[in-house]
Structures are given as structure tokens and as C-alpha cells.
Coordinates of C-alpha atoms in Angstrom, one line a residue:
X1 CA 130.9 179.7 200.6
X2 CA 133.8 181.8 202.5
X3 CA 136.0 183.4 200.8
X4 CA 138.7 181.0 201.0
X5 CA 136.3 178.8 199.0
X6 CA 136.5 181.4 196.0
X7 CA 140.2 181.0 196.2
X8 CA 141.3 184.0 196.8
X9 CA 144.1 182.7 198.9
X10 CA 146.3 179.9 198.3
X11 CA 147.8 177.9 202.0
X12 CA 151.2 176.0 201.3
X13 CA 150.8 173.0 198.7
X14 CA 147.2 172.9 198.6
X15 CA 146.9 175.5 196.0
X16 CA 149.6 173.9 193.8
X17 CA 148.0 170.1 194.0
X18 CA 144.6 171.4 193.3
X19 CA 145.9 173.3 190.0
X20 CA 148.0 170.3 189.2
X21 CA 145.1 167.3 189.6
X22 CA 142.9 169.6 187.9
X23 CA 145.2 169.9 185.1
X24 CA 145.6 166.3 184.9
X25 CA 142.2 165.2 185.0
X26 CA 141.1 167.6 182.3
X27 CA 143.6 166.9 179.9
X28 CA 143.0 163.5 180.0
X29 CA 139.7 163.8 179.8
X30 CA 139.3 163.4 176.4
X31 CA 142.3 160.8 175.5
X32 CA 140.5 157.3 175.0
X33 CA 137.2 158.3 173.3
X34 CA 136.4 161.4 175.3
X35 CA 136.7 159.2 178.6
X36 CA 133.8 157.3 176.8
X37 CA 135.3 153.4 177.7
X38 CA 135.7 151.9 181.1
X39 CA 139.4 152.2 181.8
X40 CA 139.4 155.5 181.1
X41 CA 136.4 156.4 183.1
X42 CA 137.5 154.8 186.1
X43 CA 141.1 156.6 186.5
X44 CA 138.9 159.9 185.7
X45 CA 137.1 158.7 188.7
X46 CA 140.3 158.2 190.5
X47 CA 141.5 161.4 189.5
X48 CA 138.1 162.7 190.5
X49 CA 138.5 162.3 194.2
X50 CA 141.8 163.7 194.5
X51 CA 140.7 167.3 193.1
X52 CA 138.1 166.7 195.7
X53 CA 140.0 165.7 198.4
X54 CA 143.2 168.2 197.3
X55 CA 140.2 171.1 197.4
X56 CA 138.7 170.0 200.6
X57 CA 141.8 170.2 202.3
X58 CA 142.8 173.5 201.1
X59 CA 139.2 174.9 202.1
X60 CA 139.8 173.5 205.5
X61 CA 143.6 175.0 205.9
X62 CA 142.5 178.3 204.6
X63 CA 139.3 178.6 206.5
X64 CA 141.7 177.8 209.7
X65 CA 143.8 180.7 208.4
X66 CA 140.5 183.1 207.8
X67 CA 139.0 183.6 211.1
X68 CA 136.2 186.1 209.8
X69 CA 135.8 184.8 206.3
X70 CA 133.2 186.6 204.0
X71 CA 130.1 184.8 202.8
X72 CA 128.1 185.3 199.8
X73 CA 123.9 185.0 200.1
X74 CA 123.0 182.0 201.6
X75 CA 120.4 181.0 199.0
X76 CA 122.8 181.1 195.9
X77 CA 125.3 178.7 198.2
X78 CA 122.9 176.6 198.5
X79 CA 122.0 176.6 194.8
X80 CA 125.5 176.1 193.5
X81 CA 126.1 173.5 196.1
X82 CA 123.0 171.5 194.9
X83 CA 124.2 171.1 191.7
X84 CA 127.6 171.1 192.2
X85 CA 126.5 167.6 194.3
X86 CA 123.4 166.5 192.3
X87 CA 125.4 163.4 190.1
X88 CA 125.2 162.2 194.3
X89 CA 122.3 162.6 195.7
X90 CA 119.8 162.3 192.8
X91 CA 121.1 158.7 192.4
X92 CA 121.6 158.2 196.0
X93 CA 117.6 158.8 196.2
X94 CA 117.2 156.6 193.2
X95 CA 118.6 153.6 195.1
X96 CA 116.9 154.2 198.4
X97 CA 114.9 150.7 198.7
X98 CA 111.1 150.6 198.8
X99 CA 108.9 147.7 200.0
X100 CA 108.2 145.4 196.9
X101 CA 104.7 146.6 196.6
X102 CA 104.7 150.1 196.5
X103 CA 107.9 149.4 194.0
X104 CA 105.5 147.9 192.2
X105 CA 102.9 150.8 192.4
X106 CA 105.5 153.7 190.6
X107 CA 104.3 154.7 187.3
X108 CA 105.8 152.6 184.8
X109 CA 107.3 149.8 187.2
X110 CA 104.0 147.4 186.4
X111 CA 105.1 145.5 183.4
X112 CA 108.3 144.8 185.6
X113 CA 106.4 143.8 188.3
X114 CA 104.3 140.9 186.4
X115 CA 107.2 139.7 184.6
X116 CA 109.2 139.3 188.2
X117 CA 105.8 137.4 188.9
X118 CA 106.1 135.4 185.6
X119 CA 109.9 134.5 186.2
X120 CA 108.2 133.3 189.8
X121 CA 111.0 135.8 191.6
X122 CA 110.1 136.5 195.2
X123 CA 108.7 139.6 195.8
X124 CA 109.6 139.5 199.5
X125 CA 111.9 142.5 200.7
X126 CA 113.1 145.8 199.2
X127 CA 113.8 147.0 195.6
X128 CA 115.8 150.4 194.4
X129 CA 113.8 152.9 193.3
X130 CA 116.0 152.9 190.0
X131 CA 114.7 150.0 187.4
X132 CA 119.0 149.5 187.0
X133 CA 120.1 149.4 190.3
X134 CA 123.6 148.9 189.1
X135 CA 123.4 151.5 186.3
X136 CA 122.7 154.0 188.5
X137 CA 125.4 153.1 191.0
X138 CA 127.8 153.2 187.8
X139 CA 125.9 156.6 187.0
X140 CA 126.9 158.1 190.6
X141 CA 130.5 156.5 190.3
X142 CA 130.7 158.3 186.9
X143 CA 129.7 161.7 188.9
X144 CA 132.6 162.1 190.6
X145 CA 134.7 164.2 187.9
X146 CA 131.7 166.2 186.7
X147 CA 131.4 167.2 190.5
X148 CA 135.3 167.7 190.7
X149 CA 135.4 169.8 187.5
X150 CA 132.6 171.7 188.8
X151 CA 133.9 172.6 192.3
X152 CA 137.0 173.3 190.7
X153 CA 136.1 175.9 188.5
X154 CA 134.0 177.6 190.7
X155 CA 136.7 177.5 193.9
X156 CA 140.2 177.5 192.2
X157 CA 142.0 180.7 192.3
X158 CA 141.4 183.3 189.5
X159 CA 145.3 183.0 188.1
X160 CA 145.1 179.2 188.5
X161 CA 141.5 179.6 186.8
X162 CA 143.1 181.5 184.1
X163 CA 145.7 178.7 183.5
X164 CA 143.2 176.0 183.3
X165 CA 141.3 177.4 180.5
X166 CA 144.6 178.5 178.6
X167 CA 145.3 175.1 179.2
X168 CA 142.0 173.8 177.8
X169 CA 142.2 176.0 174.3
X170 CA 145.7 174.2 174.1
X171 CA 143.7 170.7 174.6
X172 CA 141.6 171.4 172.1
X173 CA 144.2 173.0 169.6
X174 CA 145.8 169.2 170.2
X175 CA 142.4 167.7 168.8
X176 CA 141.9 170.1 166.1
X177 CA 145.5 169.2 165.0
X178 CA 144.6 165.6 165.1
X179 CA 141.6 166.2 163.5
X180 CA 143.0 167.4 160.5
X181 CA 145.9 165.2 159.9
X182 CA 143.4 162.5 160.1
X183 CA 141.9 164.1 156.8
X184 CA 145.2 163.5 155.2
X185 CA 147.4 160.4 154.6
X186 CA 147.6 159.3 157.8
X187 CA 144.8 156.5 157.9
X188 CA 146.5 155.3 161.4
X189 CA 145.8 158.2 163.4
X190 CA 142.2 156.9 163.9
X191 CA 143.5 154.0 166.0
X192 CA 141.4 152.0 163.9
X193 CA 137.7 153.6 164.8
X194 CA 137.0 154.6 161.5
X195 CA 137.7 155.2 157.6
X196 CA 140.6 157.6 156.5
X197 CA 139.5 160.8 156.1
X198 CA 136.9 161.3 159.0
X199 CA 137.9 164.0 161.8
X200 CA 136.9 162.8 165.0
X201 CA 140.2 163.8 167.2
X202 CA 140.6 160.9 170.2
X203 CA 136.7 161.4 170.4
X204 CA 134.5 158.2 168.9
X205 CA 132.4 160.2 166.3
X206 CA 132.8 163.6 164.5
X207 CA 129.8 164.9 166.4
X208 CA 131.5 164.7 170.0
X209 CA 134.7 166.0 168.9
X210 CA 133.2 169.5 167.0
X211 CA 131.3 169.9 170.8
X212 CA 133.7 169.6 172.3
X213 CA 136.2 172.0 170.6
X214 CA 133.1 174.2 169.9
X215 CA 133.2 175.0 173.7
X216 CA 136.5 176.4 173.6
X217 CA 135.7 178.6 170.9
X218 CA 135.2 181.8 172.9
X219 CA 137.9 180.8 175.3
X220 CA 140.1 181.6 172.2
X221 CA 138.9 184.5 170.9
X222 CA 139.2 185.8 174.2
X223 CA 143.0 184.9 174.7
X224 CA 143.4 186.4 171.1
X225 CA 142.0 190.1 172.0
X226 CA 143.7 190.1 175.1
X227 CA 146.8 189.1 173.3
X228 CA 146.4 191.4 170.8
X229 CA 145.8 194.1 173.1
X230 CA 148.5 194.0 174.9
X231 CA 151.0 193.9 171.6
X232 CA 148.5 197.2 171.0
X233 CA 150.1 198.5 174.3
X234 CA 153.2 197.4 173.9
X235 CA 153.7 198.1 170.4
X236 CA 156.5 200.7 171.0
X237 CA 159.0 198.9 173.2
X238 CA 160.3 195.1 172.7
X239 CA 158.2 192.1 174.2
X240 CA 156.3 188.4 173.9
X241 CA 153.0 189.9 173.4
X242 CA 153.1 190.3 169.2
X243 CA 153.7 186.5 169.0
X244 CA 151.7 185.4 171.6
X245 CA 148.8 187.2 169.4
X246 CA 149.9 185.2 166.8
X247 CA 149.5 182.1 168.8
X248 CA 146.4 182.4 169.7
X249 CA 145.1 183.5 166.4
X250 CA 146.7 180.6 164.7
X251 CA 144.9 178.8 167.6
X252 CA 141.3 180.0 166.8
X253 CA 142.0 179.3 163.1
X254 CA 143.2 175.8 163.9
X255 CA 139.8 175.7 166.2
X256 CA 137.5 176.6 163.7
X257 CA 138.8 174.8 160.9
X258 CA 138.7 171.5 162.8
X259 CA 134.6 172.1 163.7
X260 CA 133.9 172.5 159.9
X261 CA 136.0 170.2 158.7
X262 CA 134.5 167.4 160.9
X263 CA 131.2 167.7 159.0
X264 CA 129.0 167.7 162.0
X265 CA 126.1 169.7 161.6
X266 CA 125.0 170.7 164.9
X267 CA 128.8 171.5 166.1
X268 CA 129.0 173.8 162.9
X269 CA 126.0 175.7 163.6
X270 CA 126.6 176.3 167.0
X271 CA 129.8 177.2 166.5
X272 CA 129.2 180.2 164.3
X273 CA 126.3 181.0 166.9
X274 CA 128.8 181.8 169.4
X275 CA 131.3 182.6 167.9
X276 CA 129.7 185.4 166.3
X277 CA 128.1 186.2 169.9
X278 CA 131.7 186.2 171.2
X279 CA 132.3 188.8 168.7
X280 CA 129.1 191.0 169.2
X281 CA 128.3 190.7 172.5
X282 CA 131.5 190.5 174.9
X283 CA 132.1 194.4 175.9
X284 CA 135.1 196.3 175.5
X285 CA 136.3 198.1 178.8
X286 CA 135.9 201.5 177.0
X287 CA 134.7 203.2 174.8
X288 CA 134.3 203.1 170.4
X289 CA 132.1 200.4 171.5
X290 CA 129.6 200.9 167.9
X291 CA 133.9 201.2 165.5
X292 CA 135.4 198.3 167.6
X293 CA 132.1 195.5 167.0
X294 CA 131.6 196.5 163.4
X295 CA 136.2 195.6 162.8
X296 CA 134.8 192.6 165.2
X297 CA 132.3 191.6 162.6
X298 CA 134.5 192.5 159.7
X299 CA 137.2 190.5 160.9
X300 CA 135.1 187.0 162.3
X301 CA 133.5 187.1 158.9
X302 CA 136.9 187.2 157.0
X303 CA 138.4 184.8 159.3
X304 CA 135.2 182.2 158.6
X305 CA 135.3 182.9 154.9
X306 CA 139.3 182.3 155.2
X307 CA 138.2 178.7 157.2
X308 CA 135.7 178.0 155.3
X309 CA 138.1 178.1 152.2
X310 CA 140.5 175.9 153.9
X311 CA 137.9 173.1 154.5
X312 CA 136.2 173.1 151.4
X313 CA 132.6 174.7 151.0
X314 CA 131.3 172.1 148.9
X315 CA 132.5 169.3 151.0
X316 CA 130.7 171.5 154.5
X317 CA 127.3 171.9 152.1
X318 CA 126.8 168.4 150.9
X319 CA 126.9 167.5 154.4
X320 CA 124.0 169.7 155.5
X321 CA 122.0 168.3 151.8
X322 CA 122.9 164.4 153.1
X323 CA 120.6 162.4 155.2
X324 CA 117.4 164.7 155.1
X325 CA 116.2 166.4 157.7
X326 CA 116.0 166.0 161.4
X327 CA 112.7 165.8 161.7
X328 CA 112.6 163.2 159.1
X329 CA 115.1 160.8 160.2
X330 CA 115.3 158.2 163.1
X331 CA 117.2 160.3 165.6
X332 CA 113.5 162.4 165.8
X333 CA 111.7 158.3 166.3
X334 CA 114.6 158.0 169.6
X335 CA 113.2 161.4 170.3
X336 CA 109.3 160.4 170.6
X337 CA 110.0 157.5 172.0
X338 CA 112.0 158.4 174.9
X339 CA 109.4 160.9 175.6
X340 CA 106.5 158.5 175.6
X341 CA 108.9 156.8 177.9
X342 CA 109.1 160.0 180.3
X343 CA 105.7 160.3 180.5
X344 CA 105.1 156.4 181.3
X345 CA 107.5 156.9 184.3
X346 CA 106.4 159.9 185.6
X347 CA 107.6 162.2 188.1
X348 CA 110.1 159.8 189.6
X349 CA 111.8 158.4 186.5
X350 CA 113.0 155.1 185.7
X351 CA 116.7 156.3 187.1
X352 CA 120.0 157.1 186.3
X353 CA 121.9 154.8 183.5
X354 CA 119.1 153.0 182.8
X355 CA 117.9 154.3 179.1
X356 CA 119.5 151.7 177.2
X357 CA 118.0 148.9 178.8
X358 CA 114.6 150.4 178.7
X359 CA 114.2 151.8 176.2
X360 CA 113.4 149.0 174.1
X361 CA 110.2 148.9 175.3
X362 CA 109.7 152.1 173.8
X363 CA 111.5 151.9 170.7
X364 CA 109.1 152.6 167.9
X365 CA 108.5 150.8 164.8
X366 CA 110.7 151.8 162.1
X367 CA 114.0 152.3 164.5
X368 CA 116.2 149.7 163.7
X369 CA 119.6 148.1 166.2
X370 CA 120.0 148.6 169.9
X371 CA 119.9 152.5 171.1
X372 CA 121.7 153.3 173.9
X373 CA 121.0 157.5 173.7
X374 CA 118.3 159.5 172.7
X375 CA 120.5 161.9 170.9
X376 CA 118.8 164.3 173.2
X377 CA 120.0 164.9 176.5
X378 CA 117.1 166.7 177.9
X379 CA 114.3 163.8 176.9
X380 CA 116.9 161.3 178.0
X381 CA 117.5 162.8 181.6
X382 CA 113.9 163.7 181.8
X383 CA 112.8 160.2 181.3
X384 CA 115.9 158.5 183.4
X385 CA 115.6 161.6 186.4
X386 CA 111.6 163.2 186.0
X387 CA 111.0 165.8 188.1
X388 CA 114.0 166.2 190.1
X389 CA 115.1 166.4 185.8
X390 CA 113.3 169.7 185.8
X391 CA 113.9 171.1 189.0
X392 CA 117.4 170.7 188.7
X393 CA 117.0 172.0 185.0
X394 CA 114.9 175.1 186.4
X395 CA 117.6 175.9 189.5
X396 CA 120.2 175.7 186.7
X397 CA 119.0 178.3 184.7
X398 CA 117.7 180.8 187.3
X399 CA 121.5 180.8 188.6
X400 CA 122.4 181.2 184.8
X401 CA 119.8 184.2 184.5
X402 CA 121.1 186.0 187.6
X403 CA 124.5 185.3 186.8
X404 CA 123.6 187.1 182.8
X405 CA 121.9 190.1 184.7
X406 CA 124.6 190.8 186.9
X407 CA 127.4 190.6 184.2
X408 CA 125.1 192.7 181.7
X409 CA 124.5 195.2 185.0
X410 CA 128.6 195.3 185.5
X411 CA 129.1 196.0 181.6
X412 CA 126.8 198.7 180.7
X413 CA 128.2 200.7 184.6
X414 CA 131.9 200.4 183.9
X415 CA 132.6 197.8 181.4
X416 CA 133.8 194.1 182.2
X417 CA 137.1 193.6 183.9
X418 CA 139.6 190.5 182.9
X419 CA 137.8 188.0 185.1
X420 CA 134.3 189.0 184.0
X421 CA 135.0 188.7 180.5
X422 CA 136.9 185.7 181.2
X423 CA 133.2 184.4 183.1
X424 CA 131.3 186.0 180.1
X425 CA 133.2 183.5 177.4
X426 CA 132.4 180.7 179.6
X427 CA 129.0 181.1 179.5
X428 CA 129.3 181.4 175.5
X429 CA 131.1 178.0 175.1
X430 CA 128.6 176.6 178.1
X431 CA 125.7 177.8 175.8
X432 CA 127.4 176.0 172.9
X433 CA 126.9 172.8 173.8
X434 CA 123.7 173.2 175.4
X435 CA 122.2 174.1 171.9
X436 CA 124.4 170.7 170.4
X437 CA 122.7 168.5 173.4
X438 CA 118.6 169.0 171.9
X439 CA 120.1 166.8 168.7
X440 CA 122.7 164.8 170.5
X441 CA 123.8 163.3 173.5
X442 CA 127.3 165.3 174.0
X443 CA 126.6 165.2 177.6
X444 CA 126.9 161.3 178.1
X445 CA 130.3 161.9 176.6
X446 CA 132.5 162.3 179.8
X447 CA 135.2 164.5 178.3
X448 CA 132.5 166.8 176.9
X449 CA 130.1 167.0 180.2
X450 CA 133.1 167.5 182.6
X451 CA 134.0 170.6 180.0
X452 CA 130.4 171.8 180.4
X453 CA 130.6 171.6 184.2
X454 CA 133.8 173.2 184.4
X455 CA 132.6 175.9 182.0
X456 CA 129.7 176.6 184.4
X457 CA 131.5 176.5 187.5
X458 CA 133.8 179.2 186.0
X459 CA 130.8 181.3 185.0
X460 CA 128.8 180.8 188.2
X461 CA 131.8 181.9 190.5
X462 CA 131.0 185.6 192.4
X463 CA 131.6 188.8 190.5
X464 CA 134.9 190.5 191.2
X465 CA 134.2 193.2 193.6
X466 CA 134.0 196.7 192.4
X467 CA 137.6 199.2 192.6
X468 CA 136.5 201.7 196.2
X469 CA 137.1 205.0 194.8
X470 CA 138.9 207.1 197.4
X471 CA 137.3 209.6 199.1
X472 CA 137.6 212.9 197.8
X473 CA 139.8 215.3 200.6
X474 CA 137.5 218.3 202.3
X475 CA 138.3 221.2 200.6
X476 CA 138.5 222.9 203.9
X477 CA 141.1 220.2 204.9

């Protein structure tokens, strides 16, 4: 990736139209049921290709600008590339067409096979790979955000990179708002979807919404400490920066309020996971590291206890006492089931988009209606993708590792700069829904996966190079 890739330089409008579509396609990401209907997905997908085509163009100027650009190692362009393109080519391979009788062969494809034969449909000619040839071509249409959300976090410019996540806290303030005035007397504001007094935002359930917000979490408590440190510097001479601390808090108050408020269990729990790792973990610059984490701890835990007020704490632990445990419920059948399903279809899966329609097959006894998600992304992809599930899995979190070494490395030398902390908190809000998707299928929710992409394309971009010290003058000299 050359430099102009990282973009580090802006050429003419292309700079602008990339920050601007990327806006756009983020912040309406999450309008009509978290992009979660077909109208909405397809103008993401509209809106998909022109960040793509508005960041193509601007590589292309800039490299024609940049005669000697500078290139990072080979293998971890290749990596980030991979997945930056896998919604493509993992359902481009799923659709290559294979004679009818070694279609028939694949592990799992045999009961499909007779009842062609039964239905007496000619098994002359080529079949997809992928049991839901159309599915999957809808899965690969549905890519084309996630890959533009990716791409753009990881090659936007660090200012404009700053702005977009800004922007995102603000997005998910709006839903928080929302959120909470839907617990009030304003029935309407649901559109319809449900009952009065449920807080599920534009989003179709309360568990989507509190994921989604939950991944802006750190974001926030980021902008608050640098607000707040820069009122701390400019405490002595007239300015924005004591409001805009105030913002921000009132933002992360507003944030956190709205996650416990919507009663969902898993968005609760991972949100005081990382929140309280966004308070613990992310270093300072300098030093009273040991006096600045324990005010850190003292004031997350008043700020929780001041939330957790708001909501209601016996409203927050009836939730977690209703409808038993996981293990105990149906969500855990989906669970089994799906991986019994994994297993039948073995390594090459039975392809992208196609879990709802078989699934049934699958479905144990006890589970009752028509599932369309396993309420676990991981058993889900692993049954739709197989291997190329865990490869991609496995490439994703040895880029994640490196990435955690290097800013760990960077922090314990000299302390993490505004971009590296900025990369840090990413990762925390990335690692929030990652935890939510083992009991929940947040990322078949397009609002919420494109935020998870764009979250790891901001953490995955290259480290900020290190300040060259000047060399010291002879003393001869």
C-alpha cells in the first residue's frame, strides 16, 4: 500500500468526496432498521461503490503525484487486502460452477441431490458451489459497504479519520436520544415496530441497537479525556475546550445510559467490559500512570453508578433473572444445530446467505418458527463459509495480535500519541461486538458490521512513525 494509500496526502476533490460519501454512507447506515430491509440496503450498496470508486481515484491521482511512494511489508498488504476484499471473492468462489456430479459429491449436497432426482430435474450441466446460488449473489451485493467502510478507514486521511469517528459518537448519541424518549410517552417514535417503552433506536430489536452504540463507547471516552485535557491546558486563558468537555461527557452519559436502559444483556455486559478496559488500559502520554488509572477507576465507577441510577437497577436486574439462562434456552438449540450443520458441510460450506433456507434441516426438536440466524455469528459463518470461515478468522486475528504488540511496544517506549490512542479505542469498541456476536448475530445487521469493519480498518492502519530526534552537534564543532 503506498503511502498515498494511508492518506497522508489529499489531491484536489478527491480527499473531500471520499470524507463526504463516507460520511453519508455511515450515517445512514443505521436509519431503516440498521440497513436491515432491502431499500435501504441497496442505496448502502449504491453509496458503497462511490466511496470505492471516490478512493480509487484519489489513490490513482496521488500515486501519479508520488513518484517514489513508501510501501509497508508486503505480507501485511496482502493480509489487509484479503480481507478488506473477502465479502468478493469468498462468494465469487462459492458460485464458480461444478459439473452436476461432483456437485453432487460435496459433503452435505446428497440429500439435495436425490431430491433434484425425485423432482425428475435434469442433472445435465453445471451447478454453483453455493446450495443458494442467489443468496450468495445477494450476500456479495451486500459486501460492497463492509468493503467500502473498511478501505475507508484504513486509507482515509488521519484528520478526515478523526472526523468520521467524531462523527460516529454523534450517530450514536442520536440513537441513544431516541432510545430513551422511546421509554417515555412517545409510543410513535417506534414507527410501529414494537410496544411503548422498548429502546431499540431505528434498530429492529434492543439487542442490535445496545451493539451498536456499545462500539462507540471508547470512541467517547476518548474524545472526553482529550477534551478534558485540553480545558486542563487551557484552563488559564479563554477558549471552546471547557464546553466541548462537557459535550462529550454528556455524550458518554447519554451512551451508556441508552445500553442499560435497552435491557439487552449481552450489550450491557460488554459494554462495562470495555468500558472499564478503556479506562484501565488506554496509556497516558506521561507519567502518574499508577494516580491517573486509579481517578480513572474512581470516576467510570461513579459515572456507572450515576447511569445505572438513571435507568433503574431493578428494571436492569430483572432483565438478567428473565428468561433463564443461555445455555438453557433455544438460542443454545440454533447453536447445536447450526453446528451439526457445519460439520455436515464440511470444509467448503453450504455458502454465503444460505442459513435460513437450510437450516431447517437442522433445526432440532424443541425449536419452534422459522430461524433465519443462529444468534451466533461464528457457527453461522462457519457452517455458510467452512474453511475459508477459519482461515479468514485465523488471518484476522494474527493482523489483530500484531497490530496489539506493536501498540503495547509503542506505549510502554514513549507513550501513545493522538492517532495511536485514537487506533487503541478502536480496537476496544471492535472487541465489543466481537464478544456480543458468540450470543447474537450483530454482524448480519448491516449498520452494525459496516461499524465493525470500519472500526478495524481504523485500527489495522500503520503506526504513526516515530519523532527523528536531531542529532546532537560535535562538541568540537
Amino acid at each position: 500500500m503506498p503511502a498515498a494509500e494511508t492518506g497522508q496526502a489529499n489531491t484536489g476533490l478527491a480527499g473531500p468526496v471520499v470524507f463526504g460519501s463516507g460520511l453519508l454512507l455511515l450515517g445512514l447506515a443505521p436509519i431503516i432498521r440498521g440497513g436491515n430491509r432491502h431499500v435501504a440496503l441497496v442505496l448502502l450498496e449504491w453509496l458503497g461503490l462511490l466511496v470505492l470508486l471516490a478512493l480509487s481515484i484519489r489513490a490513482l491521482t496521488t500515486a501519479a503525484a508520488s513518484p517514489t511512494p513508501r510501501h509497508p511489508p508486503r505480507h501485511r498488504a496482502i493480509g489487509v487486502w484479503l480481507l478488506a476484499l473477502a465479502p468478493l471473492w469468498v462468494g465469487l468462489l462459492q458460485l464458480i460452477p461444478l459439473p452436476g456430479g461432483l456437485w453432487a459429491a460435496l459433503p452435505g449436497h446428497a440429500p439435495y441431490a436425490q431430491a433434484l432426482a425425485v423432482a425428475q430435474v435434469s442433472d445435465a450441466g453445471y451447478r454453483a458451489l453455493s446450495l443458494m446460488p442467489d443468496a450468495t449473489w445477494t450476500s456479495v451485493l451486500a459486501g460492497i459497504p463492509l468493503m467500502a467502510a473498511f478501505l475507508l478507514a484504513c486509507f482515509c486521511s488521519p484528520a478526515h479519520l478523526h472526523r468520521l469517528v467524531q462523527a460516529l459518537v454523534v450517530f450514536a448519541v442520536a440513537q441513544a436520544v431516541l432510545g430513551l424518549l422511546q421509554m417515555g410517552p412517545f409510543p410513535g417514535l417506534s414507527f410501529g415496530l414494537v410496544k411503548g417503552g422498548r429502546v431499540v433506536g431505528t434498530f429492529a430489536n434492543r439487542n442490535h441497537f445496545a451493539s451498536y452504540i456499545t462500539m462507540t463507547v471508547p470512541l467517547a471516552i476518548l474524545l472526553f479525556r482529550q477534551a478534558t485535557a485540553s480545558a486542563r491546558g487551557a484552563s488559564r486563558r479563554p477558549g471552546g475546550a471547557r464546553p466541548m468537555a462537557a459535550l462529550w461527557g454528556l455524550a458518554l452519559f447519554l451512551l451508556l445510559s441508552a445500553v442499560l436502559a435497552s435491557a439487552s444483556r449481552g450489550g450491557t455486559v460488554t459494554c462495562l467490559v470495555v468500558t472499564l478496559l478503556a479506562v484501565l488500559l488506554l496509556p497516558q502520554r506521561e507519567g502518574h500512570w499508577s494516580a491517573r488509572r486509579h481517578w480513572g477507576m474512581a470516576g467510570a465507577a461513579a459515572l456507572l453508578a450515576l447511569v445505572v441510577l438513571a435507568v433503574g437497577l431493578d428494571a436492569l436486574l430483572a432483565r438478567f433473572e428473565s428468561e433463564g439462562a443461555y445455555l438453557e434456552g433455544e438460542r443454545w438449540l440454533y447453536v447445536i444445530g447450526s453446528w451439526h450443520a457445519a460439520l455436515a458441510f464440511w470444509p467448503f460450506g453450504s455458502g454465503l446467505g444460505s442459513y435460513a433456507s437450510v437450516f431447517p434441516a437442522f433445526q432440532p426438536v424443541g425449536v419452534h418458527g422459522f430461524i433465519e440466524h443462529a444468534h451466533n455469528d461464528y457457527v453461522q459463518l462457519l457452517m455458510e463459509c467452512g474453511l475459508l470461515a477459519v482461515a479468514l478468522g485465523l488471518l484476522a486475528l494474527a493482523l489483530i495480535a500484531r497490530q496489539v504488540v506493536r501498540l503495547v511496544r509503542r506505549a510502554r517506549r514513549m507513550g501513545l500519541d493522538a492517532a495511536g490512542l485514537l487506533q487503541a479505542s478502536c480496537g476496544l469498541g471492535l472487541l465489543a461486538v466481537l464478544l456480543h456476536s458468540w450470543v447474537d448475530f450483530n454482524l448480519r445487521i448491516p449498520a452494525n458490521a459496516m461499524l465493525a469493519v470500519f472500526l478495524l480498518g481504523a485500527f489495522l492502519r500503520p503506526l504513526q512513525p516515530l519523532p527523528v530526534k536531531p542529532a546532537r552537534e560535535s562538541v568540537l564543532e
